CSV table of C-alpha atoms in Angstrom, one decimal:
chain,number,residue,atom,x,y,z
Q,1,MET,CA,30.9,32.4,-58.2
Q,2,LEU,CA,32.8,29.6,-58.9
Q,3,HIS,CA,34.1,28.0,-56.0
Q,4,ASN,CA,38.0,26.1,-55.5
Q,5,ILE,CA,36.2,22.8,-55.6
Q,6,ASP,CA,34.4,23.6,-58.8
Q,7,ILE,CA,37.1,25.6,-60.8
Q,8,ASN,CA,39.2,22.5,-60.2
Q,9,LYS,CA,36.8,19.5,-61.6
Q,10,MET,CA,36.6,21.8,-64.5
Q,11,ASN,CA,39.7,21.3,-64.7
Q,12,THR,CA,39.8,18.1,-64.7
Q,13,LEU,CA,37.1,17.7,-67.8
Q,14,THR,CA,39.0,20.6,-69.8
Q,15,GLU,CA,42.3,18.3,-70.0
Q,16,GLU,CA,39.7,14.7,-70.3
Q,17,ASN,CA,37.8,15.6,-72.7
Q,18,SER,CA,38.3,18.6,-75.7
Q,19,ASP,CA,34.6,18.9,-75.9
Q,20,ALA,CA,33.8,19.9,-72.4
Q,21,LYS,CA,36.6,22.5,-72.7
Q,22,GLN,CA,35.4,24.0,-75.5
Q,23,ILE,CA,32.1,23.9,-73.8
Q,24,ILE,CA,32.9,24.9,-70.5
Q,25,GLY,CA,35.2,28.0,-72.6
Q,26,GLN,CA,31.2,29.0,-74.1
Q,27,LEU,CA,30.0,28.8,-70.4
Q,28,LEU,CA,32.8,31.2,-68.2
Q,29,GLU,CA,32.5,33.5,-71.9
Q,30,ASN,CA,29.0,33.5,-71.3
Q,31,HIS,CA,29.4,34.0,-67.1
Q,32,HIS,CA,31.8,36.8,-67.7
Q,33,ARG,CA,29.7,38.8,-70.2
Q,34,ILE,CA,26.5,38.5,-67.8
Q,35,VAL,CA,28.3,39.2,-64.6
Q,36,SER,CA,29.4,42.6,-66.5
Q,37,THR,CA,26.1,43.2,-67.9
Q,38,ILE,CA,24.6,43.0,-65.0
Q,39,ALA,CA,26.9,45.2,-63.4
Q,40,HIS,CA,26.9,47.4,-66.0
Q,41,GLU,CA,23.5,48.1,-65.6
Q,42,ILE,CA,22.7,48.9,-61.9
Q,43,ARG,CA,25.8,51.0,-62.0
Q,44,ASN,CA,24.2,53.2,-64.5
Q,45,PRO,CA,21.3,54.0,-62.1
Q,46,LEU,CA,22.9,54.5,-58.9
Q,47,THR,CA,25.3,56.9,-60.5
Q,48,LEU,CA,22.0,59.1,-61.0
Q,49,VAL,CA,21.0,57.9,-57.4
Q,50,SER,CA,24.9,58.9,-56.1
Q,51,SER,CA,24.9,62.4,-58.0
Q,52,SER,CA,21.3,63.0,-57.2
Q,53,LEU,CA,21.7,62.9,-53.2
Q,54,GLN,CA,25.0,64.7,-53.6
Q,55,VAL,CA,22.8,67.5,-55.6
Q,56,THR,CA,20.3,67.8,-52.0
Q,57,GLU,CA,23.1,68.0,-49.6
Q,58,LEU,CA,24.8,71.0,-51.6
Q,59,GLN,CA,21.1,72.3,-52.5
Q,60,HIS,CA,20.1,71.6,-48.7
Q,61,PRO,CA,22.1,71.1,-46.4
Q,62,GLU,CA,20.2,70.9,-43.6
Q,63,VAL,CA,19.6,66.9,-44.6
Q,64,LYS,CA,22.7,66.7,-43.3
Q,65,GLU,CA,21.3,66.0,-39.8
Q,66,PHE,CA,18.5,64.2,-41.4
Q,67,PRO,CA,18.0,60.3,-39.5
Q,68,HIS,CA,19.7,58.3,-41.7
Q,69,TRP,CA,20.9,60.3,-44.2
Q,70,LYS,CA,24.7,59.4,-43.2
Q,71,GLN,CA,23.8,55.8,-43.4
Q,72,THR,CA,21.7,56.0,-46.8
Q,73,ILE,CA,24.9,58.0,-48.6
Q,74,GLU,CA,27.0,55.3,-46.7
Q,75,ASP,CA,25.3,52.3,-48.2
Q,76,VAL,CA,25.3,53.9,-51.9
Q,77,GLU,CA,28.6,54.2,-51.6
Q,78,PHE,CA,29.5,50.7,-50.5
Q,79,ILE,CA,27.4,49.1,-53.2
Q,80,CYS,CA,29.0,51.4,-55.9
Q,81,GLN,CA,32.4,49.7,-54.1
Q,82,LEU,CA,30.7,46.8,-54.6
Q,83,LEU,CA,29.9,47.0,-58.2
Q,84,ASN,CA,33.6,48.1,-58.9
Q,85,GLU,CA,34.9,45.5,-57.5
Q,86,LEU,CA,32.9,43.1,-58.7
Q,87,SER,CA,33.6,43.7,-62.1
Q,88,ALA,CA,37.6,44.0,-61.1
Q,89,PHE,CA,36.7,40.3,-60.3
Q,90,ASN,CA,34.5,39.6,-63.2
Q,91,ASN,CA,38.2,40.8,-65.1
Q,92,GLY,CA,41.1,39.3,-62.9
Q,93,GLU,CA,41.7,36.4,-65.7
Q,94,VAL,CA,42.3,38.9,-68.4
Q,95,LEU,CA,46.2,40.6,-68.3
Q,96,ASN,CA,47.5,42.8,-70.1
Q,97,TYR,CA,51.5,41.7,-70.2
Q,98,SER,CA,54.4,44.0,-70.0
Q,99,VAL,CA,58.4,43.8,-69.0
Q,100,PHE,CA,58.7,45.6,-66.1
Q,101,SER,CA,61.5,46.2,-63.2
Q,102,ILE,CA,59.8,44.3,-60.5
Q,103,GLU,CA,62.1,46.2,-57.8
Q,104,ARG,CA,60.9,49.5,-58.7
Q,105,LEU,CA,57.1,49.0,-59.2
Q,106,LEU,CA,57.1,47.6,-55.6
Q,107,LYS,CA,59.6,50.5,-54.1
Q,108,ASN,CA,57.1,53.0,-55.3
Q,109,ILE,CA,54.2,50.7,-53.7
Q,110,ALA,CA,56.3,51.3,-50.5
Q,111,VAL,CA,56.9,55.2,-50.8
Q,112,SER,CA,53.0,55.5,-51.8
Q,113,PHE,CA,52.2,53.6,-48.7
Q,114,ALA,CA,54.2,55.0,-46.1
Q,115,ILE,CA,52.9,58.4,-47.3
Q,116,SER,CA,49.4,57.1,-47.2
Q,117,LEU,CA,50.4,56.6,-43.0
Q,118,ASP,CA,51.8,60.0,-43.1
Q,119,SER,CA,49.2,61.6,-43.8
Q,120,GLU,CA,46.8,60.1,-41.6
Q,121,VAL,CA,48.8,60.6,-39.0
Q,122,SER,CA,49.2,57.0,-38.2
Q,123,ASP,CA,50.6,55.4,-34.5
Q,124,ILE,CA,52.5,52.3,-37.4
Q,125,GLU,CA,55.4,51.4,-38.2
Q,126,PHE,CA,56.2,50.9,-41.7
Q,127,SER,CA,59.3,48.8,-42.7
Q,128,SER,CA,60.3,47.3,-46.7
Q,129,SER,CA,62.7,45.7,-47.3
Q,130,ILE,CA,62.9,45.3,-51.5
Q,131,PRO,CA,66.6,44.2,-53.1
Q,132,SER,CA,67.9,45.3,-56.4
Q,133,ASP,CA,68.9,41.9,-57.7
Q,134,LEU,CA,65.5,41.3,-58.1
Q,135,GLY,CA,65.2,41.7,-62.4
Q,136,ASP,CA,62.5,42.3,-64.7
Q,137,TYR,CA,58.9,40.6,-64.8
Q,138,THR,CA,56.4,39.8,-67.0
Q,139,GLY,CA,53.4,40.5,-66.0
Q,140,ASP,CA,50.2,43.5,-65.8
Q,141,LYS,CA,51.8,45.1,-63.9
Q,142,VAL,CA,48.8,47.0,-62.7
Q,143,LYS,CA,46.7,44.5,-61.9
Q,144,LEU,CA,49.8,43.1,-59.3
Q,145,GLU,CA,50.5,46.6,-57.8
Q,146,GLN,CA,46.7,46.3,-57.3
Q,147,VAL,CA,47.1,43.2,-55.1
Q,148,PHE,CA,50.4,44.4,-53.5
Q,149,LEU,CA,48.1,47.1,-52.1
Q,150,ASN,CA,45.6,45.5,-51.1
Q,151,LEU,CA,47.3,43.6,-48.8
Q,152,LEU,CA,49.1,46.4,-47.0
Q,153,TYR,CA,46.0,48.5,-46.9
Q,154,ASN,CA,44.1,44.6,-45.4
Q,155,ALA,CA,47.7,45.0,-42.7
Q,156,ARG,CA,46.3,48.7,-41.9
Q,157,GLU,CA,42.8,47.6,-41.5
Q,158,SER,CA,44.0,45.2,-38.9
Q,159,ILE,CA,45.9,47.3,-36.0
Q,160,CYS,CA,43.7,49.0,-33.9
Q,161,GLY,CA,46.3,51.5,-32.7
Q,162,LYS,CA,50.2,50.9,-32.6
Q,163,GLY,CA,51.4,48.5,-34.6
Q,164,GLN,CA,53.7,47.1,-37.0
Q,165,ILE,CA,54.1,46.2,-40.9
Q,166,TYR,CA,57.2,45.0,-42.7
Q,167,PHE,CA,56.6,44.4,-46.5
Q,168,SER,CA,59.1,42.5,-48.1
Q,169,ALA,CA,60.5,40.5,-51.6
Q,170,SER,CA,63.4,38.2,-52.5
Q,171,ARG,CA,63.7,35.6,-55.1
Q,172,SER,CA,63.9,32.1,-54.3
Q,173,GLU,CA,65.1,30.2,-56.8
Q,174,ASP,CA,63.0,30.5,-60.1
Q,175,PHE,CA,60.4,32.1,-57.3
Q,176,LEU,CA,59.7,35.9,-56.2
Q,177,VAL,CA,58.4,35.7,-53.5
Q,178,ILE,CA,56.4,39.5,-51.4
Q,179,GLN,CA,55.3,38.8,-47.9
Q,180,CYS,CA,53.4,41.4,-46.2
Q,181,GLU,CA,53.6,40.9,-42.6
Q,182,ASP,CA,51.5,43.0,-39.7
Q,183,SER,CA,51.4,42.3,-35.9
Q,184,GLY,CA,47.5,43.1,-36.1
Q,185,CYS,CA,44.0,41.7,-34.6
Q,186,GLY,CA,44.7,38.1,-36.8
Q,187,ILE,CA,42.4,35.8,-38.6
Q,188,SER,CA,40.7,32.9,-36.6
Q,189,ASP,CA,40.9,29.3,-37.9
Q,190,GLU,CA,37.0,29.6,-38.7
Q,191,VAL,CA,37.8,32.3,-41.3
Q,192,ILE,CA,40.8,31.7,-42.7
Q,193,ASP,CA,39.4,27.9,-44.1
Q,194,TYR,CA,37.6,30.2,-46.6
Q,195,ILE,CA,39.3,33.7,-46.5
Q,196,PHE,CA,40.4,34.1,-50.3
Q,197,GLU,CA,36.5,32.8,-50.9
Q,198,PRO,CA,34.6,35.3,-52.9
Q,199,PHE,CA,32.2,37.3,-50.7
Q,200,LYS,CA,33.7,36.2,-47.3
Q,201,THR,CA,35.2,39.0,-45.3
Q,202,TYR,CA,36.2,39.0,-42.1
Q,203,LYS,CA,36.9,42.9,-42.0
Q,204,ALA,CA,33.5,45.5,-40.8
Q,205,GLY,CA,32.1,47.0,-43.8
Q,206,GLY,CA,34.2,45.1,-46.1
Q,207,THR,CA,32.4,43.4,-50.0
Q,208,GLY,CA,34.7,39.8,-49.3
Q,209,LEU,CA,35.8,40.5,-53.1
Q,210,GLY,CA,39.5,42.1,-52.5
Q,211,LEU,CA,41.8,38.9,-51.4
Q,212,SER,CA,39.0,36.8,-53.8
Q,213,LEU,CA,40.5,39.0,-56.1
Q,214,SER,CA,44.3,39.1,-55.4
Q,215,LYS,CA,44.4,35.3,-55.6
Q,216,LYS,CA,42.7,35.9,-58.7
Q,217,ILE,CA,45.0,38.2,-60.4
Q,218,VAL,CA,48.4,35.6,-58.5
Q,219,GLU,CA,46.9,33.1,-59.9
Q,220,SER,CA,46.9,33.7,-63.4
Q,221,HIS,CA,50.5,34.6,-63.4
Q,222,GLY,CA,50.9,31.0,-62.6
Q,223,GLY,CA,51.6,31.9,-58.9
Q,224,SER,CA,50.3,31.1,-55.9
Q,225,ILE,CA,49.2,33.4,-52.3
Q,226,SER,CA,48.9,32.0,-48.8
Q,227,VAL,CA,48.3,33.8,-45.4
Q,228,ASP,CA,49.8,32.5,-42.1
Q,229,SER,CA,47.8,33.8,-38.6
Q,230,LYS,CA,46.9,33.9,-35.3
Q,231,VAL,CA,44.5,36.3,-33.5
Q,232,ASP,CA,46.4,38.8,-31.4
Q,233,GLN,CA,49.3,38.4,-33.1
Q,234,GLY,CA,49.3,39.1,-36.9
Q,235,SER,CA,49.5,37.8,-40.4
Q,236,ILE,CA,51.4,36.9,-42.8
Q,237,PHE,CA,50.6,36.8,-46.6
Q,238,THR,CA,52.8,35.2,-48.6
Q,239,ILE,CA,52.5,35.2,-52.0
Q,240,LYS,CA,54.8,33.7,-54.9
Q,241,LEU,CA,55.3,34.4,-58.6
Q,242,PRO,CA,56.9,32.6,-61.3
Q,243,ILE,CA,60.2,34.1,-62.9
């Protein structure tokens, strides 16, 4: 995987040298193709393994009592999740543009998230502020929805017991500003420096691709994502998208 320093160097090279731009473009294209191929080739047999385990459990319910059976199922599910997120990360820069109401999108996301909390009988208090003057936005609606939901789900997972999550949007000059604030566990100084790097995670059982994918999608829209966090006090994730 490429890190920020690698990307910055490549951007400098492509700006200074047209030949380097062409070569780097070809290398990146090959890189994406190889990652997609590997993920595809692993996913196919893994799907068969997962199906076989499910059939075995249906036909022989007693296996659920076997030592390590539950852990085996969870490990297979984690690998499937990792492959799915790896494929999404690999294609994070490929955008399908459309013009849509950003207000409607954000309000739909807020409603869906609130419903998910209610279905879990959660002690988390959720509130949102989405004004009606945000206008239309041109971007990849599906991928942006993925980004916003990822921030909300991360906020939910950071809270143990009672807590608050606040989801808001506003316009600031030529930018659309979306924030997700939580009263969760917060992020330590040691972790926060690399929280947007791939395969780096502060969550137990996380793949470390969610926030890095979000960063890639936001930056592909010409925007930025940042975080301000304090341990045991909570976090504020801020996304700025040019309008």
